[in-house]
mmCIF file of C-alpha atoms and ligand atoms in Angstrom:
data_model
loop_
_atom_site.group_PDB
_atom_site.id
_atom_site.type_symbol
_atom_site.label_atom_id
_atom_site.label_comp_id
_atom_site.label_asym_id
_atom_site.label_seq_id
_atom_site.Cartn_x
_atom_site.Cartn_y
_atom_site.Cartn_z
ATOM 1 C CA MET E 13 18.307 2.723 10.308
ATOM 2 C CA LYS E 14 16.080 0.141 12.427
ATOM 3 C CA ASN E 15 16.366 -3.669 11.768
ATOM 4 C CA PHE E 16 12.945 -5.419 11.459
ATOM 5 C CA ALA E 17 11.519 -8.989 11.503
ATOM 6 C CA LEU E 18 7.848 -9.428 10.210
ATOM 7 C CA LEU E 19 5.709 -12.450 11.309
ATOM 8 C CA GLY E 20 2.689 -13.315 8.986
ATOM 9 C CA ALA E 21 4.398 -11.744 6.002
ATOM 10 C CA ALA E 22 2.017 -13.729 3.571
ATOM 11 C CA GLY E 23 -1.184 -12.115 4.867
ATOM 12 C CA TYR E 24 -3.656 -9.389 3.814
ATOM 13 C CA ILE E 25 -2.228 -6.578 6.279
ATOM 14 C CA ALA E 26 1.589 -7.325 6.053
ATOM 15 C CA PRO E 27 1.987 -5.291 2.799
ATOM 16 C CA ARG E 28 0.933 -2.104 4.917
ATOM 17 C CA HIS E 29 3.849 -3.158 7.229
ATOM 18 C CA LEU E 30 6.226 -3.708 4.674
ATOM 19 C CA LYS E 31 5.607 -0.326 3.208
ATOM 20 C CA ALA E 32 5.594 1.404 6.565
ATOM 21 C CA ILE E 33 9.140 -0.105 7.436
ATOM 22 C CA LYS E 34 10.313 1.046 4.033
ATOM 23 C CA GLU E 35 8.818 4.531 4.011
ATOM 24 C CA THR E 36 10.304 5.084 7.454
ATOM 25 C CA ASN E 37 13.408 4.366 5.927
ATOM 26 C CA ASN E 38 14.172 1.219 7.769
ATOM 27 C CA THR E 39 14.978 -2.294 6.744
ATOM 28 C CA LEU E 40 13.660 -5.607 6.997
ATOM 29 C CA ILE E 41 16.177 -8.257 7.554
ATOM 30 C CA ALA E 42 14.089 -11.572 7.991
ATOM 31 C CA ALA E 43 10.209 -12.717 7.614
ATOM 32 C CA LEU E 44 8.156 -15.593 8.605
ATOM 33 C CA ASP E 45 5.126 -17.280 7.384
ATOM 34 C CA LYS E 46 3.670 -20.778 7.481
ATOM 35 C CA PHE E 47 2.344 -20.208 3.961
ATOM 36 C CA ASP E 48 5.108 -19.271 1.225
ATOM 37 C CA SER E 49 2.896 -16.943 -1.106
ATOM 38 C CA VAL E 50 5.265 -13.928 -0.171
ATOM 39 C CA GLY E 51 6.504 -12.535 -3.521
ATOM 40 C CA VAL E 52 4.944 -9.134 -2.289
ATOM 41 C CA MET E 53 8.088 -8.764 -0.217
ATOM 42 C CA ASP E 54 10.076 -8.310 -3.626
ATOM 43 C CA SER E 55 8.179 -4.774 -3.798
ATOM 44 C CA TYR E 56 9.717 -3.675 -0.628
ATOM 45 C CA PHE E 57 12.584 -5.999 0.768
ATOM 46 C CA PRO E 58 14.082 -8.631 -1.918
ATOM 47 C CA ASN E 59 17.108 -9.288 0.226
ATOM 48 C CA ALA E 60 15.101 -10.095 3.402
ATOM 49 C CA ASP E 61 15.601 -13.783 4.352
ATOM 50 C CA PHE E 62 12.158 -15.660 4.435
ATOM 51 C CA PHE E 63 11.331 -18.865 6.435
ATOM 52 C CA VAL E 64 8.309 -21.228 6.708
ATOM 53 C CA GLU E 65 9.522 -22.690 10.018
ATOM 54 C CA PHE E 66 9.772 -20.929 13.268
ATOM 55 C CA GLU E 67 12.716 -22.949 14.361
ATOM 56 C CA ARG E 68 14.821 -22.030 11.296
ATOM 57 C CA PHE E 69 13.742 -18.400 11.585
ATOM 58 C CA ASP E 70 14.569 -18.252 15.133
ATOM 59 C CA ARG E 71 18.242 -19.964 14.416
ATOM 60 C CA HIS E 72 18.716 -17.274 11.681
ATOM 61 C CA ILE E 73 17.817 -14.476 14.284
ATOM 62 C CA GLU E 74 20.110 -16.040 17.054
ATOM 63 C CA LYS E 75 22.852 -16.046 14.383
ATOM 64 C CA LEU E 76 22.754 -12.677 13.237
ATOM 65 C CA LYS E 77 22.622 -11.597 16.778
ATOM 66 C CA ARG E 78 25.809 -13.606 17.392
ATOM 67 C CA ASN E 79 27.285 -11.704 14.275
ATOM 68 C CA GLY E 80 26.508 -8.434 15.811
ATOM 69 C CA THR E 81 23.183 -7.473 13.963
ATOM 70 C CA HIS E 82 20.746 -6.197 16.311
ATOM 71 C CA LEU E 83 17.048 -6.897 15.839
ATOM 72 C CA ASP E 84 15.337 -3.821 16.998
ATOM 73 C CA TYR E 85 11.605 -4.470 15.970
ATOM 74 C CA VAL E 86 9.468 -7.477 15.349
ATOM 75 C CA SER E 87 6.387 -6.657 13.512
ATOM 76 C CA ILE E 88 3.362 -9.233 14.115
ATOM 77 C CA CYS E 89 0.777 -9.705 11.622
ATOM 78 C CA THR E 90 -0.388 -13.266 12.573
ATOM 79 C CA PRO E 91 -4.012 -14.319 13.810
ATOM 80 C CA ASN E 92 -4.889 -12.528 16.910
ATOM 81 C CA TYR E 93 -4.737 -15.615 19.273
ATOM 82 C CA LEU E 94 -1.216 -15.878 18.525
ATOM 83 C CA HIS E 95 -0.222 -12.377 19.478
ATOM 84 C CA ASP E 96 0.939 -12.772 22.979
ATOM 85 C CA SER E 97 3.114 -15.727 22.036
ATOM 86 C CA HIS E 98 4.743 -13.886 19.442
ATOM 87 C CA ILE E 99 5.155 -10.702 21.489
ATOM 88 C CA ARG E 100 7.192 -12.790 23.984
ATOM 89 C CA MET E 101 9.453 -14.163 21.415
ATOM 90 C CA ALA E 102 10.258 -10.613 20.312
ATOM 91 C CA LEU E 103 11.113 -9.300 23.442
ATOM 92 C CA ARG E 104 12.943 -12.414 24.587
ATOM 93 C CA ARG E 105 15.069 -11.815 21.471
ATOM 94 C CA GLY E 106 15.783 -8.322 22.658
ATOM 95 C CA ALA E 107 13.673 -6.613 20.114
ATOM 96 C CA ASP E 108 10.385 -4.125 20.703
ATOM 97 C CA ALA E 109 7.269 -5.485 19.611
ATOM 98 C CA ILE E 110 4.739 -3.875 16.880
ATOM 99 C CA CYS E 111 1.729 -5.861 16.942
ATOM 100 C CA GLU E 112 -1.519 -5.565 15.015
ATOM 101 C CA LYS E 113 -4.853 -5.127 16.970
ATOM 102 C CA PRO E 114 -6.223 -6.641 19.118
ATOM 103 C CA LEU E 115 -3.154 -6.763 21.018
ATOM 104 C CA VAL E 116 -4.542 -9.956 22.910
ATOM 105 C CA LEU E 117 -8.213 -11.512 23.399
ATOM 106 C CA ASN E 118 -8.547 -11.194 27.068
ATOM 107 C CA PRO E 119 -7.716 -8.643 29.864
ATOM 108 C CA TRP E 120 -5.796 -10.951 31.599
ATOM 109 C CA ASN E 121 -3.534 -11.615 28.692
ATOM 110 C CA ILE E 122 -2.466 -7.941 29.103
ATOM 111 C CA ASP E 123 -1.427 -8.582 32.576
ATOM 112 C CA ALA E 124 0.779 -11.365 31.793
ATOM 113 C CA LEU E 125 2.515 -9.026 29.173
ATOM 114 C CA LYS E 126 3.171 -6.349 31.619
ATOM 115 C CA ASP E 127 5.400 -8.705 33.405
ATOM 116 C CA ILE E 128 7.174 -9.638 30.584
ATOM 117 C CA GLU E 129 7.867 -6.141 29.459
ATOM 118 C CA LYS E 130 8.821 -5.179 32.744
ATOM 119 C CA GLU E 131 11.355 -8.359 32.987
ATOM 120 C CA SER E 132 12.794 -7.586 29.327
ATOM 121 C CA GLY E 133 12.920 -3.606 29.327
ATOM 122 C CA GLN E 134 11.485 -3.748 25.782
ATOM 123 C CA LYS E 135 8.279 -2.096 24.631
ATOM 124 C CA ILE E 136 5.259 -3.606 23.122
ATOM 125 C CA ASN E 137 3.419 -1.382 20.753
ATOM 126 C CA THR E 138 0.186 -1.737 18.979
ATOM 127 C CA ILE E 139 -1.605 -0.473 15.940
ATOM 128 C CA LEU E 140 -4.606 1.790 16.968
ATOM 129 C CA GLN E 141 -4.831 3.565 13.673
ATOM 130 C CA LEU E 142 -8.235 5.297 14.084
ATOM 131 C CA ARG E 143 -6.578 7.402 16.778
ATOM 132 C CA LEU E 144 -4.238 8.593 14.234
ATOM 133 C CA HIS E 145 -7.232 9.647 11.824
ATOM 134 C CA PRO E 146 -7.407 13.391 11.437
ATOM 135 C CA SER E 147 -11.357 13.433 11.635
ATOM 136 C CA ILE E 148 -11.172 11.531 14.916
ATOM 137 C CA ILE E 149 -8.447 13.790 16.327
ATOM 138 C CA ALA E 150 -10.673 16.764 15.471
ATOM 139 C CA LEU E 151 -13.560 15.075 17.092
ATOM 140 C CA LYS E 152 -11.496 14.134 20.315
ATOM 141 C CA ASN E 153 -10.316 17.764 20.507
ATOM 142 C CA LYS E 154 -13.712 19.288 20.110
ATOM 143 C CA VAL E 155 -14.927 16.985 23.116
ATOM 144 C CA ASP E 156 -11.937 17.755 25.395
ATOM 145 C CA ALA E 157 -12.309 21.476 24.745
ATOM 146 C CA ALA E 158 -16.228 21.571 25.531
ATOM 147 C CA SER E 159 -17.321 22.564 29.004
ATOM 148 C CA THR E 160 -20.678 21.113 28.890
ATOM 149 C CA ASN E 161 -21.604 18.310 31.336
ATOM 150 C CA LYS E 162 -24.451 16.934 28.932
ATOM 151 C CA LYS E 163 -23.565 13.508 27.448
ATOM 152 C CA TYR E 164 -23.331 13.253 23.500
ATOM 153 C CA ASP E 165 -25.648 11.151 21.615
ATOM 154 C CA VAL E 166 -23.719 8.986 19.097
ATOM 155 C CA ASP E 167 -24.663 6.603 16.674
ATOM 156 C CA LEU E 168 -22.130 4.200 15.259
ATOM 157 C CA THR E 169 -22.528 2.176 12.079
ATOM 158 C CA TYR E 170 -19.811 0.215 10.726
ATOM 159 C CA ILE E 171 -20.577 -2.361 7.883
ATOM 160 C CA THR E 172 -17.749 -3.632 5.813
ATOM 161 C CA SER E 173 -18.791 -6.678 3.872
ATOM 162 C CA ARG E 174 -16.967 -9.832 3.695
ATOM 163 C CA GLY E 175 -17.455 -12.937 1.485
ATOM 164 C CA ARG E 176 -18.057 -16.490 2.522
ATOM 165 C CA TRP E 177 -14.204 -17.103 2.870
ATOM 166 C CA TYR E 178 -14.520 -14.923 6.124
ATOM 167 C CA ASP E 179 -16.246 -17.706 8.011
ATOM 168 C CA ILE E 180 -13.940 -20.471 6.843
ATOM 169 C CA SER E 181 -10.564 -18.620 7.868
ATOM 170 C CA TRP E 182 -9.347 -18.237 11.309
ATOM 171 C CA LYS E 183 -11.321 -14.808 11.310
ATOM 172 C CA GLY E 184 -14.538 -16.484 11.384
ATOM 173 C CA ASP E 185 -13.386 -18.912 14.561
ATOM 174 C CA GLU E 186 -14.089 -17.091 17.901
ATOM 175 C CA SER E 187 -11.324 -18.954 19.636
ATOM 176 C CA LYS E 188 -8.810 -17.571 17.100
ATOM 177 C CA SER E 189 -10.241 -14.016 16.159
ATOM 178 C CA GLY E 190 -12.621 -13.201 19.098
ATOM 179 C CA GLY E 191 -15.498 -12.990 16.582
ATOM 180 C CA ILE E 192 -16.208 -9.863 14.597
ATOM 181 C CA ALA E 193 -16.871 -7.201 17.593
ATOM 182 C CA THR E 194 -13.401 -8.138 18.800
ATOM 183 C CA ASN E 195 -11.817 -8.420 15.337
ATOM 184 C CA ILE E 196 -13.418 -5.448 13.694
ATOM 185 C CA GLY E 197 -15.083 -3.691 16.205
ATOM 186 C CA VAL E 198 -12.218 -3.189 18.381
ATOM 187 C CA HIS E 199 -10.899 -0.191 16.427
ATOM 188 C CA PHE E 200 -14.242 1.846 17.160
ATOM 189 C CA TYR E 201 -14.390 0.684 20.762
ATOM 190 C CA ASP E 202 -11.036 1.882 21.205
ATOM 191 C CA MET E 203 -11.606 5.189 19.434
ATOM 192 C CA LEU E 204 -14.955 5.656 21.582
ATOM 193 C CA SER E 205 -13.195 5.119 24.807
ATOM 194 C CA TRP E 206 -10.339 7.281 23.928
ATOM 195 C CA ILE E 207 -12.592 10.207 23.018
ATOM 196 C CA PHE E 208 -15.568 9.682 25.771
ATOM 197 C CA GLY E 209 -13.770 8.206 28.581
ATOM 198 C CA GLU E 210 -14.505 5.303 30.736
ATOM 199 C CA VAL E 211 -17.289 2.704 30.194
ATOM 200 C CA GLN E 212 -20.305 2.749 32.507
ATOM 201 C CA GLU E 213 -22.523 0.545 30.880
ATOM 202 C CA ASN E 214 -22.096 -2.135 28.127
ATOM 203 C CA ILE E 215 -25.421 -3.933 26.705
ATOM 204 C CA VAL E 216 -25.369 -6.275 23.781
ATOM 205 C CA HIS E 217 -28.575 -6.537 21.606
ATOM 206 C CA LEU E 218 -27.395 -8.820 18.923
ATOM 207 C CA ARG E 219 -24.355 -10.970 18.443
ATOM 208 C CA THR E 220 -24.060 -13.482 15.688
ATOM 209 C CA LYS E 221 -21.298 -14.576 13.304
ATOM 210 C CA ASP E 222 -21.826 -11.735 11.052
ATOM 211 C CA LYS E 223 -23.522 -9.157 13.063
ATOM 212 C CA ALA E 224 -23.417 -7.304 16.306
ATOM 213 C CA SER E 225 -25.140 -4.172 17.967
ATOM 214 C CA GLY E 226 -25.510 -2.948 21.404
ATOM 215 C CA TYR E 227 -25.463 0.151 23.596
ATOM 216 C CA LEU E 228 -22.462 1.668 25.533
ATOM 217 C CA GLU E 229 -22.403 4.434 27.910
ATOM 218 C CA PHE E 230 -19.239 6.311 28.344
ATOM 219 C CA GLU E 231 -18.631 9.256 30.759
ATOM 220 C CA LYS E 232 -19.148 11.723 27.959
ATOM 221 C CA ALA E 233 -21.512 9.984 25.455
ATOM 222 C CA ARG E 234 -24.229 7.431 25.036
ATOM 223 C CA VAL E 235 -23.564 5.250 22.081
ATOM 224 C CA ARG E 236 -25.688 3.121 20.075
ATOM 225 C CA TRP E 237 -23.475 0.667 17.834
ATOM 226 C CA PHE E 238 -24.278 -1.671 14.971
ATOM 227 C CA LEU E 239 -21.364 -3.638 13.215
ATOM 228 C CA SER E 240 -21.943 -6.136 10.297
ATOM 229 C CA ILE E 241 -19.894 -7.904 7.757
ATOM 230 C CA ASP E 242 -23.046 -8.985 5.826
ATOM 231 C CA GLU E 243 -23.527 -6.798 2.614
ATOM 232 C CA GLN E 244 -27.417 -7.131 3.096
ATOM 233 C CA SER E 245 -26.931 -4.666 6.034
ATOM 234 C CA LEU E 246 -25.764 -1.842 3.692
ATOM 235 C CA PRO E 247 -28.300 0.975 3.092
ATOM 236 C CA ASN E 248 -29.730 0.832 -0.189
ATOM 237 C CA SER E 249 -28.178 4.007 -1.423
ATOM 238 C CA VAL E 250 -24.752 2.557 -0.602
ATOM 239 C CA ARG E 251 -25.491 -0.711 -2.212
ATOM 240 C CA LYS E 252 -26.413 1.212 -5.586
ATOM 241 C CA LYS E 253 -23.256 2.790 -5.716
ATOM 242 C CA GLY E 254 -21.611 -0.549 -5.715
ATOM 243 C CA GLN E 255 -19.817 0.207 -2.321
ATOM 244 C CA ARG E 256 -19.335 -2.754 -0.011
ATOM 245 C CA THR E 257 -18.214 -0.484 3.076
ATOM 246 C CA TYR E 258 -20.201 1.952 5.071
ATOM 247 C CA ARG E 259 -18.828 3.727 8.091
ATOM 248 C CA SER E 260 -20.621 6.320 9.952
ATOM 249 C CA ILE E 261 -20.436 8.226 13.245
ATOM 250 C CA THR E 262 -23.121 10.825 14.019
ATOM 251 C CA VAL E 263 -22.580 12.955 17.107
ATOM 252 C CA ASN E 264 -25.537 14.721 18.163
ATOM 253 C CA GLY E 265 -27.196 14.015 14.874
ATOM 254 C CA LYS E 266 -24.361 15.350 13.121
ATOM 255 C CA GLU E 267 -22.205 13.269 10.857
ATOM 256 C CA ILE E 268 -18.688 12.882 11.149
ATOM 257 C CA GLU E 269 -16.849 12.052 7.772
ATOM 258 C CA PHE E 270 -14.037 9.145 8.503
ATOM 259 C CA SER E 271 -14.692 6.775 5.660
ATOM 260 C CA ALA E 272 -11.542 8.112 3.588
ATOM 261 C CA GLY E 273 -8.221 8.571 4.910
ATOM 262 C CA PHE E 274 -7.412 5.070 6.276
ATOM 263 C CA THR E 275 -4.650 4.282 3.729
ATOM 264 C CA ASP E 276 -1.437 5.784 5.444
ATOM 265 C CA LEU E 277 -2.339 5.422 8.930
ATOM 266 C CA HIS E 278 0.212 2.725 9.191
ATOM 267 C CA ASN E 279 2.976 4.765 8.053
ATOM 268 C CA ILE E 280 2.056 7.337 10.728
ATOM 269 C CA SER E 281 1.905 4.595 13.472
ATOM 270 C CA TYR E 282 5.467 3.494 12.617
ATOM 271 C CA THR E 283 6.779 7.001 12.711
ATOM 272 C CA GLU E 284 5.326 7.525 16.071
ATOM 273 C CA ILE E 285 6.439 4.327 17.294
ATOM 274 C CA ILE E 286 10.055 4.865 16.214
ATOM 275 C CA LYS E 287 10.037 8.232 18.060
ATOM 276 C CA GLY E 288 8.861 6.347 21.175
ATOM 277 C CA ASN E 289 5.283 7.745 21.070
ATOM 278 C CA GLY E 290 3.575 4.114 20.381
ATOM 279 C CA PHE E 291 0.310 2.793 21.779
ATOM 280 C CA GLY E 292 1.202 0.351 24.396
ATOM 281 C CA LEU E 293 -0.515 -2.138 26.908
ATOM 282 C CA LEU E 294 -2.191 0.686 28.926
ATOM 283 C CA ASP E 295 -3.794 2.178 25.763
ATOM 284 C CA SER E 296 -5.245 -1.261 24.906
ATOM 285 C CA GLU E 297 -6.532 -1.955 28.316
ATOM 286 C CA ASP E 298 -10.137 -0.413 27.895
ATOM 287 C CA SER E 299 -11.015 -1.843 24.513
ATOM 288 C CA ILE E 300 -9.681 -5.318 25.175
ATOM 289 C CA LYS E 301 -11.969 -5.221 28.594
ATOM 290 C CA ILE E 302 -14.875 -3.997 26.366
ATOM 291 C CA VAL E 303 -14.780 -6.718 23.545
ATOM 292 C CA HIS E 304 -14.131 -9.412 26.197
ATOM 293 C CA ASP E 305 -17.349 -8.276 27.877
ATOM 294 C CA ILE E 306 -19.363 -7.965 24.485
ATOM 295 C CA ARG E 307 -18.349 -11.808 23.742
ATOM 296 C CA ASN E 308 -19.463 -12.673 27.280
ATOM 297 C CA LEU E 309 -22.681 -10.669 28.109
ATOM 298 C CA THR E 310 -26.024 -12.117 27.996
ATOM 299 C CA ILE E 311 -28.123 -10.680 25.249
ATOM 300 C CA LEU E 312 -30.939 -8.090 25.991
ATOM 301 C CA LYS E 313 -33.724 -7.598 23.893
ATOM 302 C CA LYS E 314 -34.744 -4.269 25.519
ATOM 303 C CA GLY E 315 -33.080 -0.855 25.831
ATOM 304 C CA GLU E 316 -31.569 1.986 23.307
ATOM 305 C CA LYS E 317 -31.225 -0.216 20.429
ATOM 306 C CA HIS E 318 -29.448 1.019 17.013
ATOM 307 C CA PRO E 319 -31.950 1.704 14.339
ATOM 308 C CA PHE E 320 -30.544 -1.109 12.324
ATOM 309 C CA CYS E 321 -30.751 -3.496 15.132
ATOM 310 C CA SER E 322 -34.269 -5.143 14.479
HETATM 311 P P1 LIG R 427 -4.253 -13.001 7.110
HETATM 312 O O1 LIG R 427 -4.809 -14.456 7.433
HETATM 313 O O2 LIG R 427 -4.396 -12.489 5.878
HETATM 314 O O3 LIG R 427 -2.802 -13.257 7.633
HETATM 315 C C1 LIG R 427 -2.203 -13.945 8.650
HETATM 316 C C2 LIG R 427 -0.866 -14.531 8.105
HETATM 317 O O4 LIG R 427 -0.255 -15.157 9.511
HETATM 318 C C3 LIG R 427 -1.105 -15.727 6.985
HETATM 319 O O5 LIG R 427 -0.531 -15.351 6.089
HETATM 320 C C4 LIG R 427 -0.728 -16.901 7.912
HETATM 321 O O6 LIG R 427 -0.183 -18.002 7.036
HETATM 322 C C5 LIG R 427 0.143 -16.517 9.080
HETATM 323 N N1 LIG R 427 0.281 -17.213 10.051
HETATM 324 C C6 LIG R 427 -0.516 -18.005 10.796
HETATM 325 N N2 LIG R 427 -0.002 -18.593 11.973
HETATM 326 C C7 LIG R 427 1.355 -18.262 11.604
HETATM 327 C C8 LIG R 427 2.470 -18.615 12.573
HETATM 328 N N3 LIG R 427 2.401 -19.430 13.749
HETATM 329 N N4 LIG R 427 3.731 -18.299 12.166
HETATM 330 C C9 LIG R 427 3.833 -17.365 11.127
HETATM 331 N N5 LIG R 427 2.879 -16.993 10.362
HETATM 332 C C10 LIG R 427 1.516 -17.648 10.636
HETATM 333 O O7 LIG R 427 -4.831 -12.071 8.277
HETATM 334 P P2 LIG R 427 -4.659 -10.371 8.299
HETATM 335 O O8 LIG R 427 -5.804 -9.894 8.099
HETATM 336 O O9 LIG R 427 -3.377 -10.111 7.604
HETATM 337 O O10 LIG R 427 -4.551 -10.269 9.659
HETATM 338 C C11 LIG R 427 -3.323 -10.373 10.570
HETATM 339 C C12 LIG R 427 -3.452 -9.478 11.883
HETATM 340 O O11 LIG R 427 -3.681 -8.164 11.385
HETATM 341 C C13 LIG R 427 -4.643 -9.799 12.450
HETATM 342 O O12 LIG R 427 -4.081 -9.625 14.128
HETATM 343 C C14 LIG R 427 -5.601 -8.811 12.395
HETATM 344 O O13 LIG R 427 -6.450 -8.639 13.350
HETATM 345 C C15 LIG R 427 -4.830 -7.438 11.954
HETATM 346 N N6 LIG R 427 -5.376 -6.569 11.248
HETATM 347 C C16 LIG R 427 -5.472 -5.280 11.128
HETATM 348 C C17 LIG R 427 -5.941 -4.573 10.335
HETATM 349 C C18 LIG R 427 -6.039 -3.000 10.711
HETATM 350 O O14 LIG R 427 -6.852 -2.496 10.183
HETATM 351 N N7 LIG R 427 -5.146 -2.583 11.457
HETATM 352 C C19 LIG R 427 -6.463 -4.907 9.247
HETATM 353 C C20 LIG R 427 -6.372 -6.418 8.770
HETATM 354 C C21 LIG R 427 -5.844 -7.061 9.733
HETATM 355 N N1 LIG R 428 -10.206 -7.629 2.700
HETATM 356 C C1 LIG R 428 -9.379 -8.702 2.358
HETATM 357 O O1 LIG R 428 -9.112 -9.056 1.020
HETATM 358 N N2 LIG R 428 -8.921 -9.446 3.298
HETATM 359 C C2 LIG R 428 -8.942 -9.433 4.397
HETATM 360 O O2 LIG R 428 -8.577 -10.301 5.220
HETATM 361 C C3 LIG R 428 -9.893 -8.300 4.888
HETATM 362 C C4 LIG R 428 -10.169 -7.612 4.015
HETATM 363 P P1 LIG R 428 -11.718 -2.701 4.973
HETATM 364 P P2 LIG R 428 -9.545 -2.825 6.523
HETATM 365 O O3 LIG R 428 -11.539 -8.129 7.970
HETATM 366 O O4 LIG R 428 -10.039 -8.902 9.260
HETATM 367 C C5 LIG R 428 -10.643 -4.423 8.567
HETATM 368 O O5 LIG R 428 -13.200 -3.018 5.466
HETATM 369 O O6 LIG R 428 -9.817 -1.761 7.125
HETATM 370 C C6 LIG R 428 -10.804 -6.619 1.662
HETATM 371 C C7 LIG R 428 -10.351 -3.914 9.985
HETATM 372 N N3 LIG R 428 -9.637 -2.539 10.069
HETATM 373 O O7 LIG R 428 -11.383 -1.366 4.479
HETATM 374 O O8 LIG R 428 -8.301 -2.993 6.061
HETATM 375 C C8 LIG R 428 -12.012 -6.468 1.954
HETATM 376 O O9 LIG R 428 -13.095 -7.418 1.450
HETATM 377 C C9 LIG R 428 -9.334 -4.933 10.520
HETATM 378 O O10 LIG R 428 -9.052 -4.606 11.809
HETATM 379 O O11 LIG R 428 -10.658 -3.722 5.638
HETATM 380 O O12 LIG R 428 -9.548 -4.058 7.511
HETATM 381 C C10 LIG R 428 -12.236 -4.979 1.070
HETATM 382 O O13 LIG R 428 -12.514 -5.306 -0.144
HETATM 383 C C11 LIG R 428 -9.761 -6.526 10.671
HETATM 384 O O14 LIG R 428 -8.906 -7.180 10.890
HETATM 385 C C12 LIG R 428 -10.900 -4.511 1.411
HETATM 386 O O15 LIG R 428 -9.887 -5.548 1.737
HETATM 387 C C13 LIG R 428 -10.076 -6.628 9.001
HETATM 388 O O16 LIG R 428 -11.001 -5.752 8.683
HETATM 389 C C14 LIG R 428 -10.792 -3.577 2.331
HETATM 390 O O17 LIG R 428 -11.781 -3.688 3.567
HETATM 391 C C15 LIG R 428 -10.709 -7.847 8.803
HETATM 392 C C16 LIG R 428 -10.427 -1.614 10.316
HETATM 393 O O18 LIG R 428 -11.866 -1.700 10.371
HETATM 394 C C17 LIG R 428 -9.865 -0.175 10.409
#
């Protein structure tokens, strides 16, 4: 049984980590959050210690260490811009890190983490759960096995409506979240580069607070992509059903069904991490470079636009 600590325990994603720690038969010994609404811990680890101040949390971890309790993993569910700092804290305490995506906001942050990983001998893992989705694995296997040199034509539409709160929270602040392409799109840029190889061209056609769209060319695919958190972007047929999320990938015109089956991917991520098969710094490099470029590229009016991008 491994000992875990959790940072960001009061947030939206923390319960998926609590569940994964429990369902992989491990234990949570301590948790930290600046916000004290963490009653959810009772459903998983009522005996874990909880702190709202970093210094008290740190002192507690130090005390446990002196008393012979080793901290194996620190799970990091805090806002994106704090990840690298919280990863360093974990590694300095002799624990491996399990950090939510995006691991960091900029490519050079990864270089700095490589140094600390080497110095400490600990491992930095991240959550890239789309790589564990059965439909996505099937698509990768098909592309790997294909003998054609012809590039696939891919359209990716990712609409996941958010209310007004999003813009007020840290997620709406580009300096903290990286903006929507970084905070939400990073999943599909990672998936695309994992399946279709290195990026050859990256063009941005639209970049606002609630929408982004562009064209990415990979070794094996030409991708028109559209991402939105505005419910007005939903196709009418989807909105009529009362659905607020629409995720679609077509490959050479054929739909790949991947909207379902997201719920237990954190459990699978934890199982693989504990076996030593977690995704790490090298796995994150391509998608972090893509999102960094998307944030900084000049917006082009012309080119191969996604049909939803007017
Ligand atoms: P959230 O805002 O709901 O939760 C973040 C929590 O961190 C809050 O409770 C906040 O009080 C706490 N926090 C902020 N600063 C802190 C600090 N210095 N020390 C301790 N706690 C602090 O956000 P969320 O949606 O839970 O996102 C958390 C992370 O998970 C982000 O990196 C996000 O990108 C990622 N995430 C991933 C997925 C996924 O599908 N893999 C889904 C949602 C969020
Ligand atoms: N929701 C909340 O109540 N609070 C939140 O903070 C977020 C959502 P999905 P996930 O928005 O930050 C995706 O779209 O898949 C509600 C990204 N992950 O299925 O869980 C929401 O209003 C993730 O990387 O959300 O998370 C819906 O009602 C990104 O950080 C419901 O939860 C996160 O959005 C489900 O919403 C975000 C993927 O796209 C795989």
